[in-house]
Amino acid sequence: MAQVVKRAYKYRFYPTPGQAAELARTFGCARMVYNKALEERTRAYTLEGRKVSYVESSAALTEWKRTDDLAFLNEVSSVPLQQALRHLQAAFANFFARRAGYPTFKSRKKSRASAEYTRSAFKYRDGALRLAKMDGPLNIVWSRPLPEGAEPSTVTVSRDAAGRWFVSLLCQDAIRPLDPTLNTVGVDAGITALATLSTGEKIVNPRHERADRRELAKAQRALARKEKGSANRQKAKLKVARVYARICDRRRDFLNKITTRLVRENQTVVIEDLTVRNMVKNHKLARAISDASWREMRFMLEYKTAWYGRELVVVDRWFPSSKLCSACGTVRDRMPLNVRTWECACGAAHDRDVNAAKNILAAGLAER
Ligand SMILES: [Zn+2]
């Protein structure tokens, strides 16, 4: 039986100068509304111990729009401003449920610029998407088709640090679960190899990445030499952002292929919980990229296993996956990082990562 899921389809688009200006204004207003509402909620929470609801924030927004100082908020579509308040509401819900830290202000420089439009604020017909207060449809590059008869329920417009514009359409989609299989697999996270499977297979980093990373390092060095506030520095900054965006795009493609394959081939996929390790700040580029990849890979595995009637098991991060012999179960005292292969007293010869992946699989199947 097919399952109906929500799925986002993301495309690049090229706004007209008028659309770009209108969107930039909308991003700015949405960010301002978010920050102002956050400030107000923080004041109420810290001074009065009171939680402010979405309805109250929304009423405050109406008041702000009536003042001379903030009358300009009326010039953009009201929907992205309401959506900013909904996002703030969700951030607080996560905070109160202890799923996330206290919400932080959005900064013009550091936060992704975006605006969200719901049904009443856009029109989609015959491949043409028109946003409220915008002249003409967006010039979208349809790199893959929307599913037949798809009706987007939400449209998110964003601009990344490299200056590229994207539109993401959230659609309902029918997905047919895959036929059941008896295969299971354990996956070990790595840095040199992106992942090692319990089958012994090593998934290496995408082909272009080494060259891309070299180019990124070069662009970063060039940026460091430029004088602060100069036009050349701005240019160098954009160059860094472009190379970085390319690395991320290629990564995402690659991760999508791997995760689809893992989910297709296996009934159960077992991975390690690396969230805590990931929170440790690490300035080494290779490590930062591999950590980001892991978060993304886990996220993809989560929704793809759910879509296709498969199972994802996440084992505890304190599990001694690399110190344990997968053949006899003996746990070694220590296993320095530079030891890539080792032999256990029981006679089993191990590749460090394959052994870890086998242990992760066994732990995951036991935990089920
Ligand atoms: Zn052994």
mmCIF file of C-alpha atoms and ligand atoms in Angstrom:
data_model
loop_
_atom_site.group_PDB
_atom_site.id
_atom_site.type_symbol
_atom_site.label_atom_id
_atom_site.label_comp_id
_atom_site.label_asym_id
_atom_site.label_seq_id
_atom_site.Cartn_x
_atom_site.Cartn_y
_atom_site.Cartn_z
ATOM 1 C CA MET A 1 0.000 0.000 0.000
ATOM 2 C CA ALA A 2 1.360 3.389 -0.925
ATOM 3 C CA GLN A 3 2.092 5.829 1.836
ATOM 4 C CA VAL A 4 1.476 9.552 1.503
ATOM 5 C CA VAL A 5 4.435 11.627 2.662
ATOM 6 C CA LYS A 6 5.447 15.256 2.439
ATOM 7 C CA ARG A 7 8.477 15.809 0.337
ATOM 8 C CA ALA A 8 10.397 18.976 -0.522
ATOM 9 C CA TYR A 9 11.533 19.688 -4.080
ATOM 10 C CA LYS A 10 14.261 22.281 -4.275
ATOM 11 C CA TYR A 11 15.260 24.262 -7.357
ATOM 12 C CA ARG A 12 17.447 27.179 -8.270
ATOM 13 C CA PHE A 13 15.810 30.247 -9.681
ATOM 14 C CA TYR A 14 16.887 33.583 -11.107
ATOM 15 C CA PRO A 15 14.850 36.538 -9.814
ATOM 16 C CA THR A 16 14.371 39.747 -11.783
ATOM 17 C CA PRO A 17 16.001 42.770 -10.106
ATOM 18 C CA GLY A 18 12.543 43.764 -8.851
ATOM 19 C CA GLN A 19 11.853 40.310 -7.397
ATOM 20 C CA ALA A 20 15.328 40.195 -5.808
ATOM 21 C CA ALA A 21 14.714 43.533 -4.114
ATOM 22 C CA GLU A 22 11.246 42.484 -2.916
ATOM 23 C CA LEU A 23 12.573 39.178 -1.565
ATOM 24 C CA ALA A 24 15.524 40.858 0.175
ATOM 25 C CA ARG A 25 13.040 43.235 1.818
ATOM 26 C CA THR A 26 10.827 40.294 2.842
ATOM 27 C CA PHE A 27 13.798 38.384 4.312
ATOM 28 C CA GLY A 28 14.758 41.459 6.316
ATOM 29 C CA CYS A 29 11.235 42.016 7.642
ATOM 30 C CA ALA A 30 10.770 38.326 8.558
ATOM 31 C CA ARG A 31 14.106 38.343 10.404
ATOM 32 C CA MET A 32 13.185 41.534 12.207
ATOM 33 C CA VAL A 33 9.778 40.208 13.271
ATOM 34 C CA TYR A 34 11.407 37.005 14.525
ATOM 35 C CA ASN A 35 14.005 38.914 16.547
ATOM 36 C CA LYS A 36 11.530 41.418 17.950
ATOM 37 C CA ALA A 37 9.131 38.678 19.034
ATOM 38 C CA LEU A 38 12.044 36.735 20.560
ATOM 39 C CA GLU A 39 13.081 39.819 22.504
ATOM 40 C CA GLU A 40 9.531 40.261 23.794
ATOM 41 C CA ARG A 41 9.187 36.600 24.756
ATOM 42 C CA THR A 42 12.563 36.673 26.506
ATOM 43 C CA ARG A 43 11.552 39.774 28.465
ATOM 44 C CA ALA A 44 8.256 38.172 29.565
ATOM 45 C CA TYR A 45 9.987 34.909 30.438
ATOM 46 C CA THR A 46 12.883 36.341 32.446
ATOM 47 C CA LEU A 47 11.112 39.278 34.125
ATOM 48 C CA GLU A 48 7.643 37.827 34.683
ATOM 49 C CA GLY A 49 8.252 34.066 34.332
ATOM 50 C CA ARG A 50 5.510 34.119 31.703
ATOM 51 C CA LYS A 51 5.303 32.157 28.457
ATOM 52 C CA VAL A 52 4.088 34.163 25.473
ATOM 53 C CA SER A 53 1.894 32.272 23.010
ATOM 54 C CA TYR A 54 1.905 32.420 19.244
ATOM 55 C CA VAL A 55 -1.456 34.190 19.353
ATOM 56 C CA GLU A 56 -0.024 36.937 21.568
ATOM 57 C CA SER A 57 3.005 37.357 19.300
ATOM 58 C CA SER A 58 0.712 37.545 16.315
ATOM 59 C CA ALA A 59 -1.409 40.233 18.019
ATOM 60 C CA ALA A 60 1.795 42.150 18.829
ATOM 61 C CA LEU A 61 2.772 42.023 15.145
ATOM 62 C CA THR A 62 -0.545 43.627 14.229
ATOM 63 C CA GLU A 63 0.211 46.402 16.741
ATOM 64 C CA TRP A 64 3.724 46.937 15.398
ATOM 65 C CA LYS A 65 2.358 47.375 11.898
ATOM 66 C CA ARG A 66 0.162 50.242 13.167
ATOM 67 C CA THR A 67 3.105 52.253 14.513
ATOM 68 C CA ASP A 68 4.926 54.816 12.338
ATOM 69 C CA ASP A 69 8.346 53.206 12.975
ATOM 70 C CA LEU A 70 7.296 49.787 11.779
ATOM 71 C CA ALA A 71 4.673 50.667 9.168
ATOM 72 C CA PHE A 72 7.071 49.382 6.489
ATOM 73 C CA LEU A 73 6.196 45.838 7.610
ATOM 74 C CA ASN A 74 2.926 46.359 5.698
ATOM 75 C CA GLU A 75 4.810 46.642 2.425
ATOM 76 C CA VAL A 76 5.766 42.951 2.250
ATOM 77 C CA SER A 77 3.514 39.891 2.180
ATOM 78 C CA SER A 78 2.176 39.235 5.678
ATOM 79 C CA VAL A 79 2.455 35.448 5.354
ATOM 80 C CA PRO A 80 6.275 35.129 5.680
ATOM 81 C CA LEU A 81 6.060 37.333 8.793
ATOM 82 C CA GLN A 82 3.429 35.054 10.335
ATOM 83 C CA GLN A 83 5.545 32.040 9.393
ATOM 84 C CA ALA A 84 8.553 33.601 11.154
ATOM 85 C CA LEU A 85 6.409 33.739 14.317
ATOM 86 C CA ARG A 86 5.421 30.094 13.831
ATOM 87 C CA HIS A 87 9.084 29.126 13.535
ATOM 88 C CA LEU A 88 9.812 31.010 16.733
ATOM 89 C CA GLN A 89 6.922 29.168 18.384
ATOM 90 C CA ALA A 90 8.416 25.836 17.254
ATOM 91 C CA ALA A 91 11.860 26.881 18.548
ATOM 92 C CA PHE A 92 10.358 27.612 21.981
ATOM 93 C CA ALA A 93 8.381 24.348 21.977
ATOM 94 C CA ASN A 94 11.671 22.524 21.340
ATOM 95 C CA PHE A 95 13.372 24.487 24.087
ATOM 96 C CA PHE A 96 10.656 23.741 26.669
ATOM 97 C CA ALA A 97 10.683 20.048 25.694
ATOM 98 C CA ARG A 98 14.475 20.093 26.226
ATOM 99 C CA ARG A 99 15.112 19.125 22.633
ATOM 100 C CA ALA A 100 17.056 22.299 21.862
ATOM 101 C CA GLY A 101 18.782 25.259 23.476
ATOM 102 C CA TYR A 102 17.210 28.675 24.008
ATOM 103 C CA PRO A 103 16.279 30.322 20.671
ATOM 104 C CA THR A 104 18.849 32.809 19.392
ATOM 105 C CA PHE A 105 18.566 35.976 17.352
ATOM 106 C CA LYS A 106 18.858 35.722 13.597
ATOM 107 C CA SER A 107 21.742 37.723 12.214
ATOM 108 C CA ARG A 108 21.857 39.341 8.789
ATOM 109 C CA LYS A 109 25.330 37.968 8.205
ATOM 110 C CA LYS A 110 25.208 34.508 9.739
ATOM 111 C CA SER A 111 21.658 33.242 9.327
ATOM 112 C CA ARG A 112 20.348 31.836 6.085
ATOM 113 C CA ALA A 113 18.084 34.397 4.481
ATOM 114 C CA SER A 114 14.700 32.834 3.815
ATOM 115 C CA ALA A 115 10.958 33.433 3.656
ATOM 116 C CA GLU A 116 8.149 30.913 3.813
ATOM 117 C CA TYR A 117 4.893 31.252 1.876
ATOM 118 C CA THR A 118 1.798 29.177 2.600
ATOM 119 C CA ARG A 119 -1.152 28.499 0.302
ATOM 120 C CA SER A 120 -2.761 31.913 0.498
ATOM 121 C CA ALA A 121 0.453 33.687 -0.529
ATOM 122 C CA PHE A 122 1.411 31.916 -3.749
ATOM 123 C CA LYS A 123 -0.142 30.541 -6.916
ATOM 124 C CA TYR A 124 1.181 27.513 -8.715
ATOM 125 C CA ARG A 125 -0.262 26.575 -12.070
ATOM 126 C CA ASP A 126 1.197 24.758 -15.085
ATOM 127 C CA GLY A 127 4.761 25.058 -13.842
ATOM 128 C CA ALA A 128 4.475 28.767 -13.077
ATOM 129 C CA LEU A 129 4.974 29.913 -9.488
ATOM 130 C CA ARG A 130 3.866 33.385 -8.452
ATOM 131 C CA LEU A 131 4.480 34.787 -4.971
ATOM 132 C CA ALA A 132 2.357 37.448 -3.264
ATOM 133 C CA LYS A 133 3.467 41.044 -3.997
ATOM 134 C CA MET A 134 5.770 39.819 -6.736
ATOM 135 C CA ASP A 135 5.610 40.822 -10.395
ATOM 136 C CA GLY A 136 5.448 37.796 -12.701
ATOM 137 C CA PRO A 137 6.299 34.138 -12.057
ATOM 138 C CA LEU A 138 9.727 33.076 -10.745
ATOM 139 C CA ASN A 139 12.235 31.964 -13.354
ATOM 140 C CA ILE A 140 12.800 28.461 -11.950
ATOM 141 C CA VAL A 141 15.259 25.894 -13.348
ATOM 142 C CA TRP A 142 13.152 22.702 -13.196
ATOM 143 C CA SER A 143 16.095 20.311 -12.792
ATOM 144 C CA ARG A 144 13.655 17.459 -12.096
ATOM 145 C CA PRO A 145 9.888 17.402 -12.533
ATOM 146 C CA LEU A 146 7.433 17.813 -9.694
ATOM 147 C CA PRO A 147 5.362 14.643 -9.263
ATOM 148 C CA GLU A 148 2.327 14.575 -11.522
ATOM 149 C CA GLY A 149 -0.627 16.502 -10.105
ATOM 150 C CA ALA A 150 1.458 17.740 -7.164
ATOM 151 C CA GLU A 151 -0.006 20.670 -5.256
ATOM 152 C CA PRO A 152 2.665 22.469 -3.214
ATOM 153 C CA SER A 153 1.409 23.356 0.281
ATOM 154 C CA THR A 154 4.360 25.530 1.316
ATOM 155 C CA VAL A 155 6.976 27.405 -0.687
ATOM 156 C CA THR A 156 10.268 28.487 0.884
ATOM 157 C CA VAL A 157 12.506 30.985 -0.874
ATOM 158 C CA SER A 158 16.122 31.371 0.253
ATOM 159 C CA ARG A 159 19.455 32.837 -0.741
ATOM 160 C CA ASP A 160 22.722 31.189 0.317
ATOM 161 C CA ALA A 161 26.080 32.747 1.191
ATOM 162 C CA ALA A 162 27.235 32.266 -2.399
ATOM 163 C CA GLY A 163 24.383 34.528 -3.541
ATOM 164 C CA ARG A 164 22.368 31.727 -5.172
ATOM 165 C CA TRP A 165 18.581 31.733 -4.973
ATOM 166 C CA PHE A 166 16.561 28.620 -4.204
ATOM 167 C CA VAL A 167 12.915 27.775 -3.982
ATOM 168 C CA SER A 168 11.716 24.687 -2.145
ATOM 169 C CA LEU A 169 8.208 23.326 -2.761
ATOM 170 C CA LEU A 170 6.666 21.063 -0.167
ATOM 171 C CA CYS A 171 4.384 18.536 -1.876
ATOM 172 C CA GLN A 172 2.438 15.449 -0.982
ATOM 173 C CA ASP A 173 3.799 12.377 -2.631
ATOM 174 C CA ALA A 174 2.725 8.727 -2.669
ATOM 175 C CA ILE A 175 5.520 6.295 -1.862
ATOM 176 C CA ARG A 176 5.284 2.550 -2.265
ATOM 177 C CA PRO A 177 7.166 0.528 0.400
ATOM 178 C CA LEU A 178 9.878 -1.813 -0.902
ATOM 179 C CA ASP A 179 9.524 -5.586 -0.769
ATOM 180 C CA PRO A 180 10.879 -6.951 2.539
ATOM 181 C CA THR A 181 14.381 -8.426 2.561
ATOM 182 C CA LEU A 182 16.399 -10.364 5.140
ATOM 183 C CA ASN A 183 19.554 -8.285 4.663
ATOM 184 C CA THR A 184 20.856 -6.128 7.516
ATOM 185 C CA VAL A 185 23.850 -3.817 7.628
ATOM 186 C CA GLY A 186 25.961 -1.971 10.219
ATOM 187 C CA VAL A 187 27.579 1.339 9.263
ATOM 188 C CA ASP A 188 30.684 2.810 10.912
ATOM 189 C CA ALA A 189 31.408 6.534 10.514
ATOM 190 C CA GLY A 190 34.897 7.485 9.433
ATOM 191 C CA ILE A 191 36.948 10.369 8.171
ATOM 192 C CA THR A 192 39.242 8.837 5.550
ATOM 193 C CA ALA A 193 36.491 6.549 4.307
ATOM 194 C CA LEU A 194 33.130 8.243 4.743
ATOM 195 C CA ALA A 195 31.626 4.999 6.017
ATOM 196 C CA THR A 196 32.564 1.359 6.399
ATOM 197 C CA LEU A 197 29.901 -1.344 6.122
ATOM 198 C CA SER A 198 29.726 -4.566 8.112
ATOM 199 C CA THR A 199 29.933 -6.360 4.763
ATOM 200 C CA GLY A 200 33.524 -5.127 4.487
ATOM 201 C CA GLU A 201 32.777 -2.483 1.876
ATOM 202 C CA LYS A 202 34.330 0.953 2.334
ATOM 203 C CA ILE A 203 32.470 3.938 1.003
ATOM 204 C CA VAL A 204 35.077 6.494 0.063
ATOM 205 C CA ASN A 205 34.573 10.218 -0.266
ATOM 206 C CA PRO A 206 33.271 11.515 -3.603
ATOM 207 C CA ARG A 207 35.806 11.763 -6.376
ATOM 208 C CA HIS A 208 36.061 15.520 -6.779
ATOM 209 C CA GLU A 209 36.223 16.260 -3.124
ATOM 210 C CA ARG A 210 39.979 16.219 -2.680
ATOM 211 C CA ALA A 211 40.429 18.792 -5.440
ATOM 212 C CA ASP A 212 37.474 20.822 -4.158
ATOM 213 C CA ARG A 213 38.922 20.920 -0.655
ATOM 214 C CA ARG A 214 42.296 22.048 -1.956
ATOM 215 C CA GLU A 215 40.567 24.833 -3.836
ATOM 216 C CA LEU A 216 38.629 25.766 -0.718
ATOM 217 C CA ALA A 217 41.800 25.942 1.392
ATOM 218 C CA LYS A 218 43.406 28.131 -1.271
ATOM 219 C CA ALA A 219 40.400 30.449 -1.395
ATOM 220 C CA GLN A 220 40.401 30.694 2.403
ATOM 221 C CA ARG A 221 44.091 31.619 2.445
ATOM 222 C CA ALA A 222 43.460 34.281 -0.206
ATOM 223 C CA LEU A 223 40.582 35.651 1.878
ATOM 224 C CA ALA A 224 42.777 35.865 4.990
ATOM 225 C CA ARG A 225 45.241 38.093 3.100
ATOM 226 C CA LYS A 226 42.628 40.634 1.977
ATOM 227 C CA GLU A 227 42.174 43.851 3.883
ATOM 228 C CA LYS A 228 39.052 44.078 6.047
ATOM 229 C CA GLY A 229 36.226 46.053 4.449
ATOM 230 C CA SER A 230 37.834 46.111 1.000
ATOM 231 C CA ALA A 231 36.028 45.229 -2.224
ATOM 232 C CA ASN A 232 38.573 42.496 -2.881
ATOM 233 C CA ARG A 233 37.778 40.931 0.452
ATOM 234 C CA GLN A 234 34.104 40.828 -0.477
ATOM 235 C CA LYS A 235 35.020 39.092 -3.729
ATOM 236 C CA ALA A 236 37.295 36.595 -1.966
ATOM 237 C CA LYS A 237 34.532 35.867 0.516
ATOM 238 C CA LEU A 238 32.078 35.083 -2.258
ATOM 239 C CA LYS A 239 34.656 32.781 -3.852
ATOM 240 C CA VAL A 240 35.007 30.820 -0.591
ATOM 241 C CA ALA A 241 31.227 30.576 -0.286
ATOM 242 C CA ARG A 242 30.911 29.326 -3.882
ATOM 243 C CA VAL A 243 33.502 26.564 -3.488
ATOM 244 C CA TYR A 244 31.976 25.544 -0.185
ATOM 245 C CA ALA A 245 28.490 25.433 -1.698
ATOM 246 C CA ARG A 246 29.795 23.223 -4.510
ATOM 247 C CA ILE A 247 31.329 20.791 -2.000
ATOM 248 C CA CYS A 248 28.040 20.641 -0.089
ATOM 249 C CA ASP A 249 25.955 20.078 -3.236
ATOM 250 C CA ARG A 250 28.154 17.235 -4.439
ATOM 251 C CA ARG A 251 28.160 15.755 -0.970
ATOM 252 C CA ARG A 252 24.379 15.819 -0.801
ATOM 253 C CA ASP A 253 24.047 14.090 -4.176
ATOM 254 C CA PHE A 254 26.496 11.463 -3.058
ATOM 255 C CA LEU A 255 24.803 10.920 0.312
ATOM 256 C CA ASN A 256 21.419 10.625 -1.380
ATOM 257 C CA LYS A 257 22.737 7.851 -3.630
ATOM 258 C CA ILE A 258 24.369 5.932 -0.762
ATOM 259 C CA THR A 259 21.424 6.182 1.619
ATOM 260 C CA THR A 260 18.942 5.163 -1.091
ATOM 261 C CA ARG A 261 21.107 2.145 -1.857
ATOM 262 C CA LEU A 262 21.489 1.149 1.822
ATOM 263 C CA VAL A 263 17.731 1.407 2.359
ATOM 264 C CA ARG A 264 16.926 -0.497 -0.847
ATOM 265 C CA GLU A 265 19.292 -3.364 -0.088
ATOM 266 C CA ASN A 266 18.627 -3.793 3.637
ATOM 267 C CA GLN A 267 15.646 -4.309 5.916
ATOM 268 C CA THR A 268 17.536 -2.938 8.920
ATOM 269 C CA VAL A 269 20.303 -0.335 8.950
ATOM 270 C CA VAL A 270 22.267 0.182 12.176
ATOM 271 C CA ILE A 271 24.337 3.305 12.865
ATOM 272 C CA GLU A 272 26.050 4.844 15.882
ATOM 273 C CA ASP A 273 24.693 7.884 17.686
ATOM 274 C CA LEU A 274 27.330 10.537 17.100
ATOM 275 C CA THR A 275 25.352 13.612 18.135
ATOM 276 C CA VAL A 276 27.451 14.403 21.178
ATOM 277 C CA ARG A 277 30.735 14.030 19.390
ATOM 278 C CA ASN A 278 29.365 16.319 16.715
ATOM 279 C CA MET A 279 28.698 19.090 19.186
ATOM 280 C CA VAL A 280 32.382 19.330 20.014
ATOM 281 C CA LYS A 281 33.738 22.299 18.108
ATOM 282 C CA ASN A 282 36.341 21.209 15.665
ATOM 283 C CA HIS A 283 38.180 23.517 13.341
ATOM 284 C CA LYS A 284 39.762 20.869 11.184
ATOM 285 C CA LEU A 285 38.044 21.122 7.827
ATOM 286 C CA ALA A 286 38.013 17.410 7.030
ATOM 287 C CA ARG A 287 36.457 16.657 10.384
ATOM 288 C CA ALA A 288 33.885 19.419 10.125
ATOM 289 C CA ILE A 289 32.771 18.218 6.698
ATOM 290 C CA SER A 290 32.633 14.580 7.751
ATOM 291 C CA ASP A 291 30.583 15.476 10.838
ATOM 292 C CA ALA A 292 28.168 17.490 8.717
ATOM 293 C CA SER A 293 27.922 14.557 6.307
ATOM 294 C CA TRP A 294 27.071 12.232 9.133
ATOM 295 C CA ARG A 295 24.301 14.391 10.434
ATOM 296 C CA GLU A 296 22.886 14.620 6.961
ATOM 297 C CA MET A 297 23.286 10.900 6.303
ATOM 298 C CA ARG A 298 21.483 10.019 9.522
ATOM 299 C CA PHE A 299 18.666 12.406 8.661
ATOM 300 C CA MET A 300 18.308 10.864 5.178
ATOM 301 C CA LEU A 301 18.349 7.340 6.617
ATOM 302 C CA GLU A 302 15.672 8.330 9.132
ATOM 303 C CA TYR A 303 13.160 9.487 6.571
ATOM 304 C CA LYS A 304 14.003 6.998 3.841
ATOM 305 C CA THR A 305 13.665 3.988 6.165
ATOM 306 C CA ALA A 306 10.293 5.406 7.270
ATOM 307 C CA TRP A 307 9.191 5.957 3.666
ATOM 308 C CA TYR A 308 10.123 2.533 2.397
ATOM 309 C CA GLY A 309 9.015 0.343 5.305
ATOM 310 C CA ARG A 310 12.559 -0.266 6.543
ATOM 311 C CA GLU A 311 14.086 0.102 9.985
ATOM 312 C CA LEU A 312 16.873 2.315 11.314
ATOM 313 C CA VAL A 313 18.446 1.379 14.661
ATOM 314 C CA VAL A 314 20.739 3.874 16.393
ATOM 315 C CA VAL A 315 23.082 2.375 18.992
ATOM 316 C CA ASP A 316 24.391 4.181 22.037
ATOM 317 C CA ARG A 317 27.488 6.286 21.545
ATOM 318 C CA TRP A 318 29.293 4.728 24.534
ATOM 319 C CA PHE A 319 29.235 1.332 22.922
ATOM 320 C CA PRO A 320 32.920 0.205 22.541
ATOM 321 C CA SER A 321 32.572 -0.635 18.854
ATOM 322 C CA SER A 322 36.249 -0.527 17.943
ATOM 323 C CA LYS A 323 37.696 -2.217 21.055
ATOM 324 C CA LEU A 324 35.487 -5.271 20.834
ATOM 325 C CA CYS A 325 36.471 -8.375 18.853
ATOM 326 C CA SER A 326 33.462 -9.148 16.642
ATOM 327 C CA ALA A 327 34.499 -12.824 16.505
ATOM 328 C CA CYS A 328 34.935 -13.747 20.194
ATOM 329 C CA GLY A 329 33.570 -10.758 22.135
ATOM 330 C CA THR A 330 36.774 -9.916 24.005
ATOM 331 C CA VAL A 331 37.070 -6.206 24.829
ATOM 332 C CA ARG A 332 40.562 -4.735 24.575
ATOM 333 C CA ASP A 333 41.781 -2.081 27.019
ATOM 334 C CA ARG A 334 42.759 0.416 24.405
ATOM 335 C CA MET A 335 42.669 0.861 20.677
ATOM 336 C CA PRO A 336 44.726 3.880 19.550
ATOM 337 C CA LEU A 337 43.403 5.684 16.459
ATOM 338 C CA ASN A 338 46.458 4.855 14.369
ATOM 339 C CA VAL A 339 45.847 1.090 14.636
ATOM 340 C CA ARG A 340 44.107 0.262 11.350
ATOM 341 C CA THR A 341 44.355 -3.559 11.485
ATOM 342 C CA TRP A 342 44.809 -5.874 14.427
ATOM 343 C CA GLU A 343 44.726 -9.502 15.411
ATOM 344 C CA CYS A 344 42.782 -10.783 18.406
ATOM 345 C CA ALA A 345 44.097 -13.512 20.749
ATOM 346 C CA CYS A 346 41.328 -15.725 19.335
ATOM 347 C CA GLY A 347 43.089 -15.602 15.965
ATOM 348 C CA ALA A 348 40.641 -13.288 14.170
ATOM 349 C CA ALA A 349 42.325 -10.672 11.968
ATOM 350 C CA HIS A 350 40.429 -7.405 11.861
ATOM 351 C CA ASP A 351 40.238 -4.287 9.782
ATOM 352 C CA ARG A 352 39.498 -1.713 12.465
ATOM 353 C CA ASP A 353 36.504 -0.106 10.730
ATOM 354 C CA VAL A 354 34.939 -3.306 9.385
ATOM 355 C CA ASN A 355 35.166 -4.825 12.875
ATOM 356 C CA ALA A 356 33.477 -1.724 14.315
ATOM 357 C CA ALA A 357 30.701 -1.901 11.705
ATOM 358 C CA LYS A 358 30.103 -5.586 12.516
ATOM 359 C CA ASN A 359 29.847 -4.752 16.223
ATOM 360 C CA ILE A 360 27.448 -1.893 15.536
ATOM 361 C CA LEU A 361 25.241 -4.256 13.514
ATOM 362 C CA ALA A 362 25.258 -6.923 16.274
ATOM 363 C CA ALA A 363 24.481 -4.331 18.973
ATOM 364 C CA GLY A 364 21.660 -2.871 16.893
ATOM 365 C CA LEU A 365 20.048 -6.246 16.191
ATOM 366 C CA ALA A 366 20.311 -7.152 19.906
ATOM 367 C CA GLU A 367 18.696 -3.871 20.899
ATOM 368 C CA ARG A 368 15.657 -4.244 18.694
HETATM 369 ZN ZN ZN B 1 38.644 -12.380 19.274
#
